[in-house]
PDB file of N, CA, C and O in Angstrom:
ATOM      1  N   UNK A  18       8.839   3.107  -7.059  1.00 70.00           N
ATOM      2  CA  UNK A  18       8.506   2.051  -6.140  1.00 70.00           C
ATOM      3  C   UNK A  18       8.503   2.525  -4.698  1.00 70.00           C
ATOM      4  O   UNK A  18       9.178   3.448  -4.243  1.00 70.00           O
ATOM      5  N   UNK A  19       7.516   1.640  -3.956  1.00 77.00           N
ATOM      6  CA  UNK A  19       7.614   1.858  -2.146  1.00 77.00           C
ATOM      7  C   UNK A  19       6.779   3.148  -1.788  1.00 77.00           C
ATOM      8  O   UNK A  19       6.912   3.574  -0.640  1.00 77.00           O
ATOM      9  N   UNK A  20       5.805   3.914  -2.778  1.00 83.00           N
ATOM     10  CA  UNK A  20       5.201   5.095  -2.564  1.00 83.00           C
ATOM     11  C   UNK A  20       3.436   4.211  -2.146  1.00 83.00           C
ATOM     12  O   UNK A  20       2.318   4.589  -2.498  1.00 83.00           O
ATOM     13  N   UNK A  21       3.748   3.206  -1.456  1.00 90.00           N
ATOM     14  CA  UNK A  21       2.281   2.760  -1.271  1.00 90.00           C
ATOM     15  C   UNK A  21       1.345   2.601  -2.184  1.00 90.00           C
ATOM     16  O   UNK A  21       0.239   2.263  -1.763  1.00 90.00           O
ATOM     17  N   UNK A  22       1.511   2.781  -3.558  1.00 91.00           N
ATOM     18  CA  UNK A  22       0.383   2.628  -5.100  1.00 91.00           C
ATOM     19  C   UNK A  22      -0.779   1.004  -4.517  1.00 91.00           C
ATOM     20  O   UNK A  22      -1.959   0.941  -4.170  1.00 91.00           O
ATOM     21  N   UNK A  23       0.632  -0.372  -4.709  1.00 93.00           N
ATOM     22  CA  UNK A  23      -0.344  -1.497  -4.300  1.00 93.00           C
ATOM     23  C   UNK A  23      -1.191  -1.357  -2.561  1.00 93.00           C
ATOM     24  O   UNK A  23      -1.892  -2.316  -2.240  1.00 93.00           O
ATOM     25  N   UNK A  24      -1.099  -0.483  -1.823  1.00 94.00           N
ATOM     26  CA  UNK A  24      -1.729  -0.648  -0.504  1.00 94.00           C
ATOM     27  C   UNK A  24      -2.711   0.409  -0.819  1.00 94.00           C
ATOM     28  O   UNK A  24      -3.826   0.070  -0.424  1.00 94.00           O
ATOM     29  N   UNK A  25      -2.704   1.123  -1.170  1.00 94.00           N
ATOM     30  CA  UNK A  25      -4.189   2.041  -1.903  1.00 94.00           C
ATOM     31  C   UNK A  25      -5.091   1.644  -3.254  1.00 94.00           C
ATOM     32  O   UNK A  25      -6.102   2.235  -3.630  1.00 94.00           O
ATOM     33  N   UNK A  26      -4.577   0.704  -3.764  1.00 94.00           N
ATOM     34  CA  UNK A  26      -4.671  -0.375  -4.591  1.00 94.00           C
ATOM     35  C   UNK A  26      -5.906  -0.692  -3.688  1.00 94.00           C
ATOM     36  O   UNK A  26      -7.077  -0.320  -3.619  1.00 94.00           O
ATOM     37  N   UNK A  27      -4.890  -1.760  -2.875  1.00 95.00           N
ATOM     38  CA  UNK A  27      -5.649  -3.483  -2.081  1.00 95.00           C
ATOM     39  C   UNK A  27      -7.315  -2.341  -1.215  1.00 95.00           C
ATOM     40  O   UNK A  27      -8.506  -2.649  -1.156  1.00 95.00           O
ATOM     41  N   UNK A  28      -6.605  -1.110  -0.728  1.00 95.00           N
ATOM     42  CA  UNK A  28      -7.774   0.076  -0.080  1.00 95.00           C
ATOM     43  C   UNK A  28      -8.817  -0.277  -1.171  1.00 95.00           C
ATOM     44  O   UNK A  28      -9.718  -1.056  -0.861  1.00 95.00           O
ATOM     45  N   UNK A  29      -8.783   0.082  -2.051  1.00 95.00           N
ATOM     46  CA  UNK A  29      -9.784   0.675  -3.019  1.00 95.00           C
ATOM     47  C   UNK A  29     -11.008  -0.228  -3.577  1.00 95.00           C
ATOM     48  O   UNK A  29     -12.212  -0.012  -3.707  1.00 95.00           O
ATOM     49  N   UNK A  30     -10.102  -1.420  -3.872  1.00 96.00           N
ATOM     50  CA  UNK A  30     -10.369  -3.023  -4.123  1.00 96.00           C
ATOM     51  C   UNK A  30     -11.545  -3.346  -2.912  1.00 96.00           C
ATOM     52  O   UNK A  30     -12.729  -3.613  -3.118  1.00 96.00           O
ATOM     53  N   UNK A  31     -10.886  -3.243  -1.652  1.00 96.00           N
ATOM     54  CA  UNK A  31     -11.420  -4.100  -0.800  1.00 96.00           C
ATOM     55  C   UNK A  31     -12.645  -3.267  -0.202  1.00 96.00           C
ATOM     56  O   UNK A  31     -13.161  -3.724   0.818  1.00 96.00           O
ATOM     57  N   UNK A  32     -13.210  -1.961  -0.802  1.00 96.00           N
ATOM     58  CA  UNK A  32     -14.131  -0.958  -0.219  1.00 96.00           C
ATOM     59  C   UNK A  32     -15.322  -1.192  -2.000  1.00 96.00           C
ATOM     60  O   UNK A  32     -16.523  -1.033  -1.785  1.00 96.00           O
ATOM     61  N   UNK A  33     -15.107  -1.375  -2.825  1.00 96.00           N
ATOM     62  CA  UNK A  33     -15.542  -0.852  -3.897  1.00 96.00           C
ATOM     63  C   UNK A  33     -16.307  -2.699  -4.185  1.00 96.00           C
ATOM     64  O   UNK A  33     -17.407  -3.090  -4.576  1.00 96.00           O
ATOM     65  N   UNK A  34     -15.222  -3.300  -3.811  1.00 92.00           N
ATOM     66  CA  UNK A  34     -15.793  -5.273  -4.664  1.00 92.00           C
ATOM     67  C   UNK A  34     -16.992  -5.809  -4.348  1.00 92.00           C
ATOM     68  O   UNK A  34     -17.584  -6.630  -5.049  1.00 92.00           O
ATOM     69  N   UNK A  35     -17.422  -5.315  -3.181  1.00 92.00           N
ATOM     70  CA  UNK A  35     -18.679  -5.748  -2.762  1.00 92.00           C
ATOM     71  C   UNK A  35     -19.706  -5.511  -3.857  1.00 92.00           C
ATOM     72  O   UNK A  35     -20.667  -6.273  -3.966  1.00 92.00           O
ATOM     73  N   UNK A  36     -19.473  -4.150  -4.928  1.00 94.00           N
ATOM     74  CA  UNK A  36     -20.444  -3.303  -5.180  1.00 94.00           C
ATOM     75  C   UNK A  36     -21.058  -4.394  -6.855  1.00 94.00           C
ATOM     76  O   UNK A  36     -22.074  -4.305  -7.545  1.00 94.00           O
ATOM     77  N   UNK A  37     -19.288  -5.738  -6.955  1.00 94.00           N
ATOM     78  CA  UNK A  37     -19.533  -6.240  -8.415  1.00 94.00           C
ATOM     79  C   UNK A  37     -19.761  -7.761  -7.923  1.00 94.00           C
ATOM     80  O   UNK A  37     -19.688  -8.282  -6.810  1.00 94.00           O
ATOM     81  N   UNK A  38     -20.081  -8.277  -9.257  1.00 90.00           N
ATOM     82  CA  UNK A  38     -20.519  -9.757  -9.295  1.00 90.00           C
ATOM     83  C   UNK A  38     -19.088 -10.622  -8.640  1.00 90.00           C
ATOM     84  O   UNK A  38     -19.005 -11.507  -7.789  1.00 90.00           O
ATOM     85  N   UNK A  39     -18.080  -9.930  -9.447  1.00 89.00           N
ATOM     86  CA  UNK A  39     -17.166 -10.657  -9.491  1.00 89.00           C
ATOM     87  C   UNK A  39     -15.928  -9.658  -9.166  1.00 89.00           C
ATOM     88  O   UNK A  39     -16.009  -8.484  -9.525  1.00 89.00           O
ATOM     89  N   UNK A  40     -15.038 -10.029  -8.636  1.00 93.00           N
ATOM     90  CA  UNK A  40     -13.401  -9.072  -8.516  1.00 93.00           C
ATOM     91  C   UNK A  40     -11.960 -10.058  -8.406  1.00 93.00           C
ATOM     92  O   UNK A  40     -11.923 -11.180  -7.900  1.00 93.00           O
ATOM     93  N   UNK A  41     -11.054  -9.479  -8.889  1.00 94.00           N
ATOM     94  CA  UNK A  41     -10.043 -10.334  -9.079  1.00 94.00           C
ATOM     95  C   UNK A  41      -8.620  -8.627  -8.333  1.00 94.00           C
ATOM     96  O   UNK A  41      -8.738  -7.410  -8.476  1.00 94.00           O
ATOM     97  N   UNK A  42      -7.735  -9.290  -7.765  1.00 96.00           N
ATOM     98  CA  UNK A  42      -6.833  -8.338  -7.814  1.00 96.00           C
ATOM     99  C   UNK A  42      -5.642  -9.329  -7.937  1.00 96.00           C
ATOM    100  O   UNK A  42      -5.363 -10.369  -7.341  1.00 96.00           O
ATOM    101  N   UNK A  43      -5.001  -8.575  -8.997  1.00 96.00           N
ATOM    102  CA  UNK A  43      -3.963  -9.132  -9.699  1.00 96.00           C
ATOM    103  C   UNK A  43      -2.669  -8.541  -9.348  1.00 96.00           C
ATOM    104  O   UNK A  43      -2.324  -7.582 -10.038  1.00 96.00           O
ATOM    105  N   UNK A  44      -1.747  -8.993  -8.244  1.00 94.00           N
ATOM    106  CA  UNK A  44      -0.466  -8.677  -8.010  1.00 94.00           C
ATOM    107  C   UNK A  44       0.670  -9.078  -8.777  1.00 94.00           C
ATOM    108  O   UNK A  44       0.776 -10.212  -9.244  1.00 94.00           O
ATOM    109  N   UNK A  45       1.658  -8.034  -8.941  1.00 94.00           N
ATOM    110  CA  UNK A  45       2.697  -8.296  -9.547  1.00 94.00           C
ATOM    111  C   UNK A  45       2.827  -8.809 -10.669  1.00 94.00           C
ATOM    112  O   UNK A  45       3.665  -9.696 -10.826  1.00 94.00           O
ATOM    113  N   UNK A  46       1.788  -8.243 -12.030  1.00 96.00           N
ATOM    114  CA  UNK A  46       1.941  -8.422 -13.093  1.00 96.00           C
ATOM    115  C   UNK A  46       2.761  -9.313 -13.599  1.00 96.00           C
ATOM    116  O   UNK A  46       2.908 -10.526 -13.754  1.00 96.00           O
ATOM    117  N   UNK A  47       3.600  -7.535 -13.952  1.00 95.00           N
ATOM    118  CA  UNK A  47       5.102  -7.656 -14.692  1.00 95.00           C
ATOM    119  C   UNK A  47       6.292  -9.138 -14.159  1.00 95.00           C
ATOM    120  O   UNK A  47       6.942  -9.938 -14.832  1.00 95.00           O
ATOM    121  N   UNK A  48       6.106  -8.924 -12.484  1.00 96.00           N
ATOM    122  CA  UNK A  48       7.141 -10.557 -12.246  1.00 96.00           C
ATOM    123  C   UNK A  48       6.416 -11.436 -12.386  1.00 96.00           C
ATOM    124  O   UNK A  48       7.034 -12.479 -12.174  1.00 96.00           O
ATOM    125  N   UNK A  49       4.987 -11.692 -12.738  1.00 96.00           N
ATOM    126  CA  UNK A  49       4.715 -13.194 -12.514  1.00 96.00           C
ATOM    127  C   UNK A  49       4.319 -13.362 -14.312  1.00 96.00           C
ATOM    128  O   UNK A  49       4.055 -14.500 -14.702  1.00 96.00           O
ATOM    129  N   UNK A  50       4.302 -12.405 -15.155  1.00 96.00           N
ATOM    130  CA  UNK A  50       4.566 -12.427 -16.394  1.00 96.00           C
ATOM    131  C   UNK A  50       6.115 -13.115 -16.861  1.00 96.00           C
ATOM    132  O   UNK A  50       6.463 -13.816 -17.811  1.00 96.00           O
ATOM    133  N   UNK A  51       6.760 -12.583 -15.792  1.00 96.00           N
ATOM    134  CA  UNK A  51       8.263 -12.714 -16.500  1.00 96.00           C
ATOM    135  C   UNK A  51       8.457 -14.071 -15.577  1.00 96.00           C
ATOM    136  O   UNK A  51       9.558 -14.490 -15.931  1.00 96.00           O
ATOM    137  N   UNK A  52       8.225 -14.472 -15.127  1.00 97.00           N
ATOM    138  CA  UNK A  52       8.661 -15.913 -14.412  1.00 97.00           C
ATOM    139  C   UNK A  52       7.457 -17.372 -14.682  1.00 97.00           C
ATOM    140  O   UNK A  52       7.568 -18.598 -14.697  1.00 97.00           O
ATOM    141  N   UNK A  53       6.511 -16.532 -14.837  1.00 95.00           N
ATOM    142  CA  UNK A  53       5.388 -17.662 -14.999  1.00 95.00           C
ATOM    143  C   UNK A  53       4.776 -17.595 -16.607  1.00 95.00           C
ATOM    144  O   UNK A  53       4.429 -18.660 -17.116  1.00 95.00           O
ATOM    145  N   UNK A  54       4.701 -16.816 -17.088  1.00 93.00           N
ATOM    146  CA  UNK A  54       3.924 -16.282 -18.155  1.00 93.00           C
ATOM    147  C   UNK A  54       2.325 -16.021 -18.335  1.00 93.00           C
ATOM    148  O   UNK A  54       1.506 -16.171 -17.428  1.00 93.00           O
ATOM    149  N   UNK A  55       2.122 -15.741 -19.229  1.00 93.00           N
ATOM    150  CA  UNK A  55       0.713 -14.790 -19.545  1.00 93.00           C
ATOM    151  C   UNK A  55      -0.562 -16.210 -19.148  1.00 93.00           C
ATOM    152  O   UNK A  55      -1.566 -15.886 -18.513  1.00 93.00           O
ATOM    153  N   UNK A  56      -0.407 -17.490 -19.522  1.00 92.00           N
ATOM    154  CA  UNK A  56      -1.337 -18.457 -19.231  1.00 92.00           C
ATOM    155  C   UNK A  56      -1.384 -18.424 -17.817  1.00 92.00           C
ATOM    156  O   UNK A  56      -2.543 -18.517 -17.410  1.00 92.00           O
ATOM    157  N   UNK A  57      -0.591 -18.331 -16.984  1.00 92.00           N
ATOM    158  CA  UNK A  57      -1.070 -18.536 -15.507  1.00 92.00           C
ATOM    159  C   UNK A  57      -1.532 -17.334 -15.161  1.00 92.00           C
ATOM    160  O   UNK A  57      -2.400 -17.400 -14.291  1.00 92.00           O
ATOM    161  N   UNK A  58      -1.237 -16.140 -15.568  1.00 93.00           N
ATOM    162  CA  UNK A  58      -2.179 -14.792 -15.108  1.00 93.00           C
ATOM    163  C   UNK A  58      -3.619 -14.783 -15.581  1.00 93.00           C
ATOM    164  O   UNK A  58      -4.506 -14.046 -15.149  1.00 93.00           O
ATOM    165  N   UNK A  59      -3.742 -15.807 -16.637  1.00 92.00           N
ATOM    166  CA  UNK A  59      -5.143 -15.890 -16.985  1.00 92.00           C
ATOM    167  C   UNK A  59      -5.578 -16.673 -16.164  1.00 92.00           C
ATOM    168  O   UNK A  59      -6.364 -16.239 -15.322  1.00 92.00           O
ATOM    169  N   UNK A  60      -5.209 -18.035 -16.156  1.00 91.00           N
ATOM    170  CA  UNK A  60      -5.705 -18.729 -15.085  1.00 91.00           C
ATOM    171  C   UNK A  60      -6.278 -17.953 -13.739  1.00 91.00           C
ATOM    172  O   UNK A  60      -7.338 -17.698 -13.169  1.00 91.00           O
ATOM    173  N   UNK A  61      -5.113 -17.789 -13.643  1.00 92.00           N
ATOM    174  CA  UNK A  61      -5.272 -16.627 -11.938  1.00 92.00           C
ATOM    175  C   UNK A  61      -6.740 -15.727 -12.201  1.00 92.00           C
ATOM    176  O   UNK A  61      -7.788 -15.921 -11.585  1.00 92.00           O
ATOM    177  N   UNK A  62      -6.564 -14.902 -13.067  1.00 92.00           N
ATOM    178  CA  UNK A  62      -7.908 -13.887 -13.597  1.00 92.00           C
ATOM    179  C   UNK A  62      -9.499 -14.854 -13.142  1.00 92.00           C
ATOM    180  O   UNK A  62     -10.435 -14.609 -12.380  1.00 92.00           O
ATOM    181  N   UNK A  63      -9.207 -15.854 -13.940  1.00 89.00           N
ATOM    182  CA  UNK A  63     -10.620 -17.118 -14.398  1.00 89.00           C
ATOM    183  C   UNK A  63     -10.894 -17.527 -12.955  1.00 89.00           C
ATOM    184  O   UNK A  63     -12.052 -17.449 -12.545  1.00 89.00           O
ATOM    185  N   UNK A  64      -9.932 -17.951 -12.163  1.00 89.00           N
ATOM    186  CA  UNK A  64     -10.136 -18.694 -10.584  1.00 89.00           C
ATOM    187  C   UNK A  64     -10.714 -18.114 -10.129  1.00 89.00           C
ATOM    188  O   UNK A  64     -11.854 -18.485  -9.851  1.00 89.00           O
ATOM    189  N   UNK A  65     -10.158 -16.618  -9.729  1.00 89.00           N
ATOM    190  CA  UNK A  65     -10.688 -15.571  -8.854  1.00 89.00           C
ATOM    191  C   UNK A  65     -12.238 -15.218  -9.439  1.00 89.00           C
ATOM    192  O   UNK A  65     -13.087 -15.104  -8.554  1.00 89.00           O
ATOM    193  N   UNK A  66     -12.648 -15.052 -10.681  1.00 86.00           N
ATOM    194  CA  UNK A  66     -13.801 -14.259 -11.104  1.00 86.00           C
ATOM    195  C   UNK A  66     -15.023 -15.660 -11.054  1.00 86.00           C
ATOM    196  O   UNK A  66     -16.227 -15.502 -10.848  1.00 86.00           O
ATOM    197  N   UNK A  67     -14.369 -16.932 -11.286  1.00 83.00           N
ATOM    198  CA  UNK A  67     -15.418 -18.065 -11.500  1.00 83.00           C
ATOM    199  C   UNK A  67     -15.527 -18.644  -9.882  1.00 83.00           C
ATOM    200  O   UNK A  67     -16.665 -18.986  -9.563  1.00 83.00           O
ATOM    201  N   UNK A  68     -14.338 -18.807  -8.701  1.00 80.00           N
ATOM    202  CA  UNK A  68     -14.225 -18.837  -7.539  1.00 80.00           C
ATOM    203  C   UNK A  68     -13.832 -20.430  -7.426  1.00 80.00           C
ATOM    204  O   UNK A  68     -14.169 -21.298  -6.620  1.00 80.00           O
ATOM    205  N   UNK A  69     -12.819 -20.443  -8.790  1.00 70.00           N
ATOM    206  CA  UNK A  69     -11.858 -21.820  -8.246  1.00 70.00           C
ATOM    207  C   UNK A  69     -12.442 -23.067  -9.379  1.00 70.00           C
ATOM    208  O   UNK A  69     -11.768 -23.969  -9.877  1.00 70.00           O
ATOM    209  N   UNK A  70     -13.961 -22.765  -9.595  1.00 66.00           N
ATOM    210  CA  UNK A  70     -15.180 -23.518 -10.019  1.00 66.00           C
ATOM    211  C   UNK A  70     -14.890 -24.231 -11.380  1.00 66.00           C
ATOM    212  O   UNK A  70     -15.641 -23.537 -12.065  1.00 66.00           O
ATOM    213  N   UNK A  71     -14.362 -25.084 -12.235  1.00 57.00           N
ATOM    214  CA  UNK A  71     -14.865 -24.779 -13.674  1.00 57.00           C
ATOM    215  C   UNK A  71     -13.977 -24.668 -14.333  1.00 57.00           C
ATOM    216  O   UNK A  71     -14.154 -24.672 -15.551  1.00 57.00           O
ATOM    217  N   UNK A  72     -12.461 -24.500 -13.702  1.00 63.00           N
ATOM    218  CA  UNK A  72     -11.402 -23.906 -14.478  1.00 63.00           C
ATOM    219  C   UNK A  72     -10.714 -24.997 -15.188  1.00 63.00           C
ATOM    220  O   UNK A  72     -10.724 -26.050 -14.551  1.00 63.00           O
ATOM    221  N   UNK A  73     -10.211 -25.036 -16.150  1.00 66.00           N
ATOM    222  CA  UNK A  73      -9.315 -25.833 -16.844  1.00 66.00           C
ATOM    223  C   UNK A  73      -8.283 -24.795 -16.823  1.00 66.00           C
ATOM    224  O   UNK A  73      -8.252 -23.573 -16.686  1.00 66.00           O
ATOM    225  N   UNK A  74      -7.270 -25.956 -17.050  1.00 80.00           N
ATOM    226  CA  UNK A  74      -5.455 -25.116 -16.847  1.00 80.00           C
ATOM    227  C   UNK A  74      -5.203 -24.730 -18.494  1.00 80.00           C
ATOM    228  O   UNK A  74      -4.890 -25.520 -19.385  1.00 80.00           O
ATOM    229  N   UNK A  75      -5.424 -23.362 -18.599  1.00 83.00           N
ATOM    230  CA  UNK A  75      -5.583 -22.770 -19.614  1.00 83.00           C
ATOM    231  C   UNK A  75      -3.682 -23.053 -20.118  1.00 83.00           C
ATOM    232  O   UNK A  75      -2.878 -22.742 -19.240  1.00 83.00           O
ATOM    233  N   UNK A  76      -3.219 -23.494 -21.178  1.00 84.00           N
ATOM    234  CA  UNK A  76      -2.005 -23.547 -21.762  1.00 84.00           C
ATOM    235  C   UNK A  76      -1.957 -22.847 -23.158  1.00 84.00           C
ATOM    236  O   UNK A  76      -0.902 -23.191 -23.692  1.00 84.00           O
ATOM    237  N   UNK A  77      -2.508 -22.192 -23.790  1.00 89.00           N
ATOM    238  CA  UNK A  77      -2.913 -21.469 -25.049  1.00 89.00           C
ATOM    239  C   UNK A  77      -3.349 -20.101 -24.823  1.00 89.00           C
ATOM    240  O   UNK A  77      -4.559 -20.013 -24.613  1.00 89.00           O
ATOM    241  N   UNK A  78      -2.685 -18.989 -24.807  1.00 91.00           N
ATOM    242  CA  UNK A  78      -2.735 -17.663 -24.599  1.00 91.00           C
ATOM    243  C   UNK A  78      -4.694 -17.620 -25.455  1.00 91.00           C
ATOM    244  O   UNK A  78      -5.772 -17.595 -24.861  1.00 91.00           O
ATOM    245  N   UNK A  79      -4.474 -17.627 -26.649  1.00 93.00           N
ATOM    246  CA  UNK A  79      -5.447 -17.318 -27.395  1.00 93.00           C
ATOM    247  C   UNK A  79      -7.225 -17.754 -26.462  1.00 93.00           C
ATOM    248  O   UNK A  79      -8.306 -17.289 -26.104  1.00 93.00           O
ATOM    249  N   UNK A  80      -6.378 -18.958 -26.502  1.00 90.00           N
ATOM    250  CA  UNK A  80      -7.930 -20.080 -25.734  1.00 90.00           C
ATOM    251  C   UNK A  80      -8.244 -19.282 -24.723  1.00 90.00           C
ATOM    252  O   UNK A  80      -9.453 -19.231 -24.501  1.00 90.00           O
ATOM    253  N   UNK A  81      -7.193 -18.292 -23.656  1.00 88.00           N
ATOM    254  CA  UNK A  81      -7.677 -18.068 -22.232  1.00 88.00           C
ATOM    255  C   UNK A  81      -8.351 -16.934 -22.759  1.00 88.00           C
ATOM    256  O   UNK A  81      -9.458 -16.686 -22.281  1.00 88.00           O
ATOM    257  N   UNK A  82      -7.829 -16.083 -23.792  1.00 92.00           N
ATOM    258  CA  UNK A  82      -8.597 -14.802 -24.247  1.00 92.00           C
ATOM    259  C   UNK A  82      -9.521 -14.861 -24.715  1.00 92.00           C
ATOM    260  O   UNK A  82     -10.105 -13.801 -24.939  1.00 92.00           O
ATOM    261  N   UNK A  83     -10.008 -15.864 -25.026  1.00 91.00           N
ATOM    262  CA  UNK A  83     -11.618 -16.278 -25.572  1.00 91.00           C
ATOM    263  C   UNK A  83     -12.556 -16.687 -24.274  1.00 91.00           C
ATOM    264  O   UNK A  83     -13.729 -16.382 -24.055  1.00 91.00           O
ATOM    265  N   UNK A  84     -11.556 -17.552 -23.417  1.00 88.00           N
ATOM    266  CA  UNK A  84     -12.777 -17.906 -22.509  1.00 88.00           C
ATOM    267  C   UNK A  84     -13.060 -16.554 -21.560  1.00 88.00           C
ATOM    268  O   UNK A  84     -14.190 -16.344 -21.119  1.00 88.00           O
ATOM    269  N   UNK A  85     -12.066 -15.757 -21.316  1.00 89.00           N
ATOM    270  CA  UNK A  85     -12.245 -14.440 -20.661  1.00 89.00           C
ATOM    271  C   UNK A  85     -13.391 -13.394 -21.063  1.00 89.00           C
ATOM    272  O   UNK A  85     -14.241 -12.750 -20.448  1.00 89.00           O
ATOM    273  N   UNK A  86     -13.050 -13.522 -22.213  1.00 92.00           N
ATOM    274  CA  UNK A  86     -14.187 -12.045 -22.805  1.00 92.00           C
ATOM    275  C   UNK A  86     -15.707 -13.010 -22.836  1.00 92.00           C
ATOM    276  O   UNK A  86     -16.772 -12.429 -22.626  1.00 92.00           O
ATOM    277  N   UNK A  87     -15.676 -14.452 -23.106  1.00 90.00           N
ATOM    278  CA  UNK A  87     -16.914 -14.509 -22.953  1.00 90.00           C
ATOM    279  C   UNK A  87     -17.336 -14.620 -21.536  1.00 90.00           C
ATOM    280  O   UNK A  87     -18.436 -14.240 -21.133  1.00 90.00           O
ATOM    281  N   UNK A  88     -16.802 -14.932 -21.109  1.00 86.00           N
ATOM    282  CA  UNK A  88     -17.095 -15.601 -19.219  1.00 86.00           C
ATOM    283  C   UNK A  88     -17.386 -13.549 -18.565  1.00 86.00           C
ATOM    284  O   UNK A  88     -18.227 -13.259 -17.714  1.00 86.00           O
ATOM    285  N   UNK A  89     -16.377 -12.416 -19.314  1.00 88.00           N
ATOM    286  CA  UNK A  89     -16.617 -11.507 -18.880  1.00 88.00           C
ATOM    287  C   UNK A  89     -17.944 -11.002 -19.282  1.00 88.00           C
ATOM    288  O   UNK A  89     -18.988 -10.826 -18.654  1.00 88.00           O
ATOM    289  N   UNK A  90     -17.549 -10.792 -20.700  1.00 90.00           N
ATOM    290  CA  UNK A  90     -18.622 -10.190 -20.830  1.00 90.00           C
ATOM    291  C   UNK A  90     -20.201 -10.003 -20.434  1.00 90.00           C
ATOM    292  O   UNK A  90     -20.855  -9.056 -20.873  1.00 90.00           O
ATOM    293  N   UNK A  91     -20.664 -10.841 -19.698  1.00 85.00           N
ATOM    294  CA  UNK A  91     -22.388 -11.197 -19.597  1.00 85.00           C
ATOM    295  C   UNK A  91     -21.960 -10.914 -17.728  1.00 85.00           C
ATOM    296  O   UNK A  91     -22.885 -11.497 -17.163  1.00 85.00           O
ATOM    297  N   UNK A  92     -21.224 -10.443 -16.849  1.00 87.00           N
ATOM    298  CA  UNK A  92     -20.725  -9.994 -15.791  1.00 87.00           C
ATOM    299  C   UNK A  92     -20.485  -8.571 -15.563  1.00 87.00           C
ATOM    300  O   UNK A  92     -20.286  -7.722 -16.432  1.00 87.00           O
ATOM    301  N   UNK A  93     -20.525  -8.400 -14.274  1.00 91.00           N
ATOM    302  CA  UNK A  93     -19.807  -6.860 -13.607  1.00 91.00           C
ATOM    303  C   UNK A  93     -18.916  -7.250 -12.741  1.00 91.00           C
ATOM    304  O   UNK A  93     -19.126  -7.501 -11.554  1.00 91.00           O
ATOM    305  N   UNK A  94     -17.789  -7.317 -13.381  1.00 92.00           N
ATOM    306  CA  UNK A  94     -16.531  -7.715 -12.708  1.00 92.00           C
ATOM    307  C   UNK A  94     -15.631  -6.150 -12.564  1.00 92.00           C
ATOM    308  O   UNK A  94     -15.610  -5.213 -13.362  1.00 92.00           O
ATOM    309  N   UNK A  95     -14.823  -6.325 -11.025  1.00 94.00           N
ATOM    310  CA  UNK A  95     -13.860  -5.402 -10.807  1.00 94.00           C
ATOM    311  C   UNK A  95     -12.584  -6.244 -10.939  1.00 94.00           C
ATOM    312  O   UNK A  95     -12.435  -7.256 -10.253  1.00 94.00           O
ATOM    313  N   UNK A  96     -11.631  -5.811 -11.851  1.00 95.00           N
ATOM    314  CA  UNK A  96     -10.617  -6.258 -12.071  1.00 95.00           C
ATOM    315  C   UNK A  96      -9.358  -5.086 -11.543  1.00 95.00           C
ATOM    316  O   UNK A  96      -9.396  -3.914 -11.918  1.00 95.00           O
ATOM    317  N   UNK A  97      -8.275  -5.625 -10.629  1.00 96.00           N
ATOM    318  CA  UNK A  97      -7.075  -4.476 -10.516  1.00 96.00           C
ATOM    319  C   UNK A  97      -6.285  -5.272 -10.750  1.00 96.00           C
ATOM    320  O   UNK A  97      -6.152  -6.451 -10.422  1.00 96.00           O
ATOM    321  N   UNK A  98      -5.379  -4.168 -11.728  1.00 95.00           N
ATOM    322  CA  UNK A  98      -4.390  -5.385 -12.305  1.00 95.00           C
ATOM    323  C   UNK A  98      -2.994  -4.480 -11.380  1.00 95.00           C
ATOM    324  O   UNK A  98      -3.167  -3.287 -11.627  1.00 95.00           O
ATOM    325  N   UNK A  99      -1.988  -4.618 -10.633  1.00 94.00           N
ATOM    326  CA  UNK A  99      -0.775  -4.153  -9.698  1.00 94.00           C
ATOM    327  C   UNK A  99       0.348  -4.411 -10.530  1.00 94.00           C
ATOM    328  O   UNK A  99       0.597  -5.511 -11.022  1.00 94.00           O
ATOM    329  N   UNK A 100       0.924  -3.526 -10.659  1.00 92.00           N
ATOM    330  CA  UNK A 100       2.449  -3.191 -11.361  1.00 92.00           C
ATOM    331  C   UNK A 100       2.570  -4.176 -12.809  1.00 92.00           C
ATOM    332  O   UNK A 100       3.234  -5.183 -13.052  1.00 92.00           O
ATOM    333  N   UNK A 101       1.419  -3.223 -13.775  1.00 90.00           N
ATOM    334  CA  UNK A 101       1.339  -3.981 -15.204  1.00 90.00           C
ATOM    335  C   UNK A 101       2.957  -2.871 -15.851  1.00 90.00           C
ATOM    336  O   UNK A 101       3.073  -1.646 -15.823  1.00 90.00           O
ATOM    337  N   UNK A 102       3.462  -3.404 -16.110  1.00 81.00           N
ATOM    338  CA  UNK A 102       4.735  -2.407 -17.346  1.00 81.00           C
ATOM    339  C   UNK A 102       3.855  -1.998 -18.758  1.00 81.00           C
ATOM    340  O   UNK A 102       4.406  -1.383 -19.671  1.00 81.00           O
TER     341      UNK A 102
END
C-alpha cells in the first residue's frame, strides 16, 4: 500500500477513456465488497457505463451478471477495477 498503484490507475483511466464508448473506474473493491457487497459494485459498474440512465437497484448477484454481460457485450467499455483481493 501507498506506492501510488490507484493515482497511476486514475492517470491511465483518465488519458485512455476518451478512446471507449463507455468507462467505469471502480475504487476500493475489496472495502466496498466487504461493507456493501457485490450488488452495489454492480450497480456502481451499470450507472457509470449506462450514465445513471435505466438502472434498476440490482438486489440478485446473478440478475446483475446477466444484465452486465449483455449491456457489455454489444460495447467498448474501459473498465478499472482498484484494489480487487
Amino acid at each position: 500500500g501507498g506506492m501510488g498503484k490507484t493515482t497511476i490507475a486514475r492517470v491511465i483511466y483518465n488519458n485512455l477513456s476518451s478512446e471507449f464508448e463507455c468507462m467505469s473506474f471502480l475504487e476500493n473493491i475489496r472495502g466496498v465488497f466487504n461493507t456493501r457487497g457485490l450488488p452495489h459494485l454492480q450497480n456502481q459498474l451499470l450507472g457509470d457505463i449506462l450514465g445513471g440512465e435505466g438502472i434498476q437497484n440490482i438486489n440478485c448477484v446473478s440478475h446483475g451478471a446477466i444484465m452486465i454481460k449483455s449491456i457489455l457485450s454489444s460495447k467498448r467499455v474501459f473498465i478499472v477495477l482498484d484494489d480487487v483481493d
